[in-house]
Short mmCIF file of C-alpha atoms in Angstrom, two decimals:
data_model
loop_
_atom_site.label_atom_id
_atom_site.label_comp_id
_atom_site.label_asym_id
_atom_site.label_seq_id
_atom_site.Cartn_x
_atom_site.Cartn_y
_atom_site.Cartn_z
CA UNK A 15 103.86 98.54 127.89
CA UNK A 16 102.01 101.93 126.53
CA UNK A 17 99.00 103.20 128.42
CA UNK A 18 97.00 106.09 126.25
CA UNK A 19 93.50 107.33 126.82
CA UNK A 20 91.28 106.87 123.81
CA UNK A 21 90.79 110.97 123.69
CA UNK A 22 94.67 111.84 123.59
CA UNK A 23 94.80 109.40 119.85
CA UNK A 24 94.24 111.40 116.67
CA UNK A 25 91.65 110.46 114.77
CA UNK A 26 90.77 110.41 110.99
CA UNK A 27 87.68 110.47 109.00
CA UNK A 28 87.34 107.27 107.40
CA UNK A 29 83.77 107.62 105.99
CA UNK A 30 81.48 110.24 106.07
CA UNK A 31 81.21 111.04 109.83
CA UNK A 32 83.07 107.81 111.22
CA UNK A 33 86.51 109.06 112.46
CA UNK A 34 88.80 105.91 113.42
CA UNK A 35 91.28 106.37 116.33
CA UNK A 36 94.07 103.32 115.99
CA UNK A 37 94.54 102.50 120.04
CA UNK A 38 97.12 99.54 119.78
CA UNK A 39 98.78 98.85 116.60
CA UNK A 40 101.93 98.34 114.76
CA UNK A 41 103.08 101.93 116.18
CA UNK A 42 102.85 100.48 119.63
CA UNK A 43 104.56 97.41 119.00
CA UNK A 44 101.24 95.05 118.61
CA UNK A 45 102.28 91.65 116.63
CA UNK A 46 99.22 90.33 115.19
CA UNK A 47 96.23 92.69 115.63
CA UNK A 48 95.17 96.34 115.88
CA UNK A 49 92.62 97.64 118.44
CA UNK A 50 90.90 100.63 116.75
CA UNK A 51 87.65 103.28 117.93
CA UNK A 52 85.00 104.48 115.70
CA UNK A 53 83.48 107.43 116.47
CA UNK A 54 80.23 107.75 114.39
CA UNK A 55 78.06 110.82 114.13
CA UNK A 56 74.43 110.63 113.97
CA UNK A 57 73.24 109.83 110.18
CA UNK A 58 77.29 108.58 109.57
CA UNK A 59 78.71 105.17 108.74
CA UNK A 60 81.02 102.99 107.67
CA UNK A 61 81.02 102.03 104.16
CA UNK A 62 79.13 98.40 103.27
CA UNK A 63 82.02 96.30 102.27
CA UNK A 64 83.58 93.02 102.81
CA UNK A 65 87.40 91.48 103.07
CA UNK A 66 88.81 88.27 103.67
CA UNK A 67 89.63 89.18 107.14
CA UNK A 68 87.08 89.34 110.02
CA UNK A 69 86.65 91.80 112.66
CA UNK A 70 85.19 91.93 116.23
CA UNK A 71 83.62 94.62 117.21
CA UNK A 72 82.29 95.71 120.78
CA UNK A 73 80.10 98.67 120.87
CA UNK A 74 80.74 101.35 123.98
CA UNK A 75 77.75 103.43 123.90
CA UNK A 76 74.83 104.50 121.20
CA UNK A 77 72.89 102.70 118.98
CA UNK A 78 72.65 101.72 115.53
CA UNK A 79 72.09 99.10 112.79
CA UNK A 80 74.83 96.70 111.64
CA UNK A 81 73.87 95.87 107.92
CA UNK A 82 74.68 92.85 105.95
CA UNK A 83 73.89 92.38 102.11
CA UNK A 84 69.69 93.22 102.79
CA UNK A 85 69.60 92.37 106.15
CA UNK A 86 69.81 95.12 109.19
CA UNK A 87 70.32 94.08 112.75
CA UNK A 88 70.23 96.72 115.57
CA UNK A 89 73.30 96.88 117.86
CA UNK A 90 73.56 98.92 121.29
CA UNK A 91 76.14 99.66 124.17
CA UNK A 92 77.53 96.35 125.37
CA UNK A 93 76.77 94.35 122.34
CA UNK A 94 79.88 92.56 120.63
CA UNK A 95 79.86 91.55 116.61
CA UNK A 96 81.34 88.63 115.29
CA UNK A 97 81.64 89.33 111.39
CA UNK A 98 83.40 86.57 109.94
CA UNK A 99 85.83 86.51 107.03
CA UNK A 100 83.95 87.52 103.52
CA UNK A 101 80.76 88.47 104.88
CA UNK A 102 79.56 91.80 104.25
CA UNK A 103 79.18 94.80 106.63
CA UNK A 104 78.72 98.30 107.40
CA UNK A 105 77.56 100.30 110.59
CA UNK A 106 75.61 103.01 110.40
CA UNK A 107 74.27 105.44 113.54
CA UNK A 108 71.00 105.45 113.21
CA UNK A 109 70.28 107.27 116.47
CA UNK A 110 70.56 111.03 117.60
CA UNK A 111 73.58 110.01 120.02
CA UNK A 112 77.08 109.32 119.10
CA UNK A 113 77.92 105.77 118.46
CA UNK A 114 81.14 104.58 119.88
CA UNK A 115 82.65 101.25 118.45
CA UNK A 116 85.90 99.13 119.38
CA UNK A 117 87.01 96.90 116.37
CA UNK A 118 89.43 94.76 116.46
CA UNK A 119 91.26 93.56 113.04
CA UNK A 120 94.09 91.20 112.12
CA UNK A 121 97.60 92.39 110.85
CA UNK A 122 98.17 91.75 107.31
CA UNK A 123 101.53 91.24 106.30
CA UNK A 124 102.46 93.01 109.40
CA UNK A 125 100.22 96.13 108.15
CA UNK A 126 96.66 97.06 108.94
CA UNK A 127 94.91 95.86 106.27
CA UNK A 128 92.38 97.96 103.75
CA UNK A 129 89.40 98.30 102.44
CA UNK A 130 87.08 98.43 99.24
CA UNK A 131 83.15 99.28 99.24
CA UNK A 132 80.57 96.80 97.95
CA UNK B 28 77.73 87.21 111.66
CA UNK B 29 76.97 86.88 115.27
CA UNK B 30 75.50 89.44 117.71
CA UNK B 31 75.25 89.32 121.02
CA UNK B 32 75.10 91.50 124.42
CA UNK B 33 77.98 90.79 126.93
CA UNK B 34 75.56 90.18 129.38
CA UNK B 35 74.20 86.91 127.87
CA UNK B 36 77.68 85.55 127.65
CA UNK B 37 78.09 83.32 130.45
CA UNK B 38 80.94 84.31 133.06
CA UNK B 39 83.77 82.11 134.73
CA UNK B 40 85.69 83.31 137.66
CA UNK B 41 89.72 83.10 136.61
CA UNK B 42 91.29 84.60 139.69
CA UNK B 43 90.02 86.42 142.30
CA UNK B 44 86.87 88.30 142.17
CA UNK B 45 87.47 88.46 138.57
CA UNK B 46 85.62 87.24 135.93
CA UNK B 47 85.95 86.33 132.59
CA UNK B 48 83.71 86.14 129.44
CA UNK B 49 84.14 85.14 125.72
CA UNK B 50 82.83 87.69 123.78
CA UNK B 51 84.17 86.62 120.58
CA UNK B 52 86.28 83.19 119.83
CA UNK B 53 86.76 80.12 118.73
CA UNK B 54 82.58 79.35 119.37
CA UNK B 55 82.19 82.57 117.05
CA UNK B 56 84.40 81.41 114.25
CA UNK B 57 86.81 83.70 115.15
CA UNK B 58 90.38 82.58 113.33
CA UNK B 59 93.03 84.84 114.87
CA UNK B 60 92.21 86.41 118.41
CA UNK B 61 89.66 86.57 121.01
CA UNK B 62 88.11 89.15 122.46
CA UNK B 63 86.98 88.64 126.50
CA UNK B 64 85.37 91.07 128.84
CA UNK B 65 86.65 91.21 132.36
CA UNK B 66 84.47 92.38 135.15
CA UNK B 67 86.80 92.49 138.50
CA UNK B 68 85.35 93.76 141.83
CA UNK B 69 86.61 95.86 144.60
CA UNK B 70 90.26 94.49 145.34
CA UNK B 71 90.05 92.09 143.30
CA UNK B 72 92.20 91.51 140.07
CA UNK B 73 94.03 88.91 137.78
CA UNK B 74 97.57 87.57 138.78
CA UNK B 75 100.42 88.84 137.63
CA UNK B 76 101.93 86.51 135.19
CA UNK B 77 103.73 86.44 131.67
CA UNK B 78 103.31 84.94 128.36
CA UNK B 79 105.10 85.04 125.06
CA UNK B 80 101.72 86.43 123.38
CA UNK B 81 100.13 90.05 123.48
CA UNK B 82 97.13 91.89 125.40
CA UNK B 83 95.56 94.79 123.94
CA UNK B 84 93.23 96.23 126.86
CA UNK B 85 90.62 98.93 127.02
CA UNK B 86 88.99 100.14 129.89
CA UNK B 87 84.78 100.35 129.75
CA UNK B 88 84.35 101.31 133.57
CA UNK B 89 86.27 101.90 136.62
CA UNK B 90 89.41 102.86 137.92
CA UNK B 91 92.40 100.37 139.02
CA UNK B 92 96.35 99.99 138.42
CA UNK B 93 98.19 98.00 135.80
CA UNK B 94 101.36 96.01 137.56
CA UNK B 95 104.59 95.35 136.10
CA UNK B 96 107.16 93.52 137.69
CA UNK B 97 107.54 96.32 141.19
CA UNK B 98 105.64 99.35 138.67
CA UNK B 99 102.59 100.35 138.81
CA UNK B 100 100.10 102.44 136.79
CA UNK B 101 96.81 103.74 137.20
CA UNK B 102 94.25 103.09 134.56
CA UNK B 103 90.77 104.31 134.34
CA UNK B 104 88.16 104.80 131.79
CA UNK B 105 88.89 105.15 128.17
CA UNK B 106 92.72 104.24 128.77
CA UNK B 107 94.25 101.54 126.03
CA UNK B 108 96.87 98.86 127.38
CA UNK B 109 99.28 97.51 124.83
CA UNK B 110 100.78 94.87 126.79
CA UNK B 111 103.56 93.34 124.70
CA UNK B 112 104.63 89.35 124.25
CA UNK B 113 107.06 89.17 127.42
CA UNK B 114 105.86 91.89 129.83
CA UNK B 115 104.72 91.20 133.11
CA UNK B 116 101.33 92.44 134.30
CA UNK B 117 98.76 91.80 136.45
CA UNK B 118 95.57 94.32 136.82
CA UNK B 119 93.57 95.17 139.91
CA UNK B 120 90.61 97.10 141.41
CA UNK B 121 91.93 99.40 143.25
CA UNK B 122 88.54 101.66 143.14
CA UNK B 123 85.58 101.03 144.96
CA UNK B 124 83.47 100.17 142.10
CA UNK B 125 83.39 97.63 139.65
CA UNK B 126 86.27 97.96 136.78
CA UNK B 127 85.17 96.26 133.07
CA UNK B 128 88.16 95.57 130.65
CA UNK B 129 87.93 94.17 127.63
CA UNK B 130 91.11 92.43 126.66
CA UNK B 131 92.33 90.68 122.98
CA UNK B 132 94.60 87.94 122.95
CA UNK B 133 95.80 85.85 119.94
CA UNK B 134 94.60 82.62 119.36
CA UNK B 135 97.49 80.06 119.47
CA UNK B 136 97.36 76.75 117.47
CA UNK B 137 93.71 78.02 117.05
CA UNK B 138 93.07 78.22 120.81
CA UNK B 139 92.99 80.35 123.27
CA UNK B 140 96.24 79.94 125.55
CA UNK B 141 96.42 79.82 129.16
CA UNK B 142 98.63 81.84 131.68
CA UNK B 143 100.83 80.99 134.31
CA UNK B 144 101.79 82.76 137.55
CA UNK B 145 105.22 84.56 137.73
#
């Protein structure tokens, strides 16, 4: 059993102004899925993309706008995501805050899977 | 995609002044894990039990301790849990406000598998 506070993870930019802390993975022995944090500056995002893997998000505190294709749907603390294999999806911060994120993926292959913009 | 606030998720009492809600599951489309939100009062907290399938924990709020077998751990906001297939662990409110974890389990034979006491 590991026990880590979010704040003693390094993070890494994965967009511009989204770092990504990985919080239970394949480092920490996790067998099927990886528990990640987004940090996500005011004006920053994740990249509008899709996969054949879904993800579940919850957000911790901020606001923003989860988009998908044309459509943009606001999101704030305590609301959880459901984004379903193939569709797409980006979040963006559109607030003056920082927006903090939990998103859960699947292991592919045993590996955190990638990504590829849209 | 589907959005919604953990509030509006309705809440079932699984052990002792602990609650449980589906954030995102099977009802969601979810094919591989499920994410729930525990909200466990003052000195209350789930039994300690084991299962050959994984937690990964985060803690939104509170303070409490993480059991394992005669260990125990304190855990407080912002703290990860990787609990691994096998472990013991039970978690309880050992604050004197309310503690909010949200914890991921797999989905086996596409539902969500039940516990036993240990």
């Amino acid at each position: 059993m590991k026990i880590q506070n979010y704040k003693d993870v390094s993070g890494v930019e994965v967009a511009p102004g989204a770092v990504r802390r990985i919080l239970a993975g394949p480092d920490e022995g996790a067998p099927n899925f990886v528990m990640r944090l987004f940090e996500i500056e005011p004006g920053g995002g994740t990249l509008h993309h899709t996969h054949p893997w879904e993800h579940e998000l919850f957000v911790l505190e901020g606001e923003g706008v989860l988009k998908s294709g044309n459509a943009e749907r606001p999101v704030a603390e305590g609301d959880t995501v459901m984004v379903l294999p193939g569709e797409q999806h980006g979040i963006l911060n559109t607030s003056k805050e920082l927006l903090r994120v939990i998103c859960v993926v699947p292991l592919v292959d045993g590996k955190m899977p990638g990504m590829k913009p849209t």
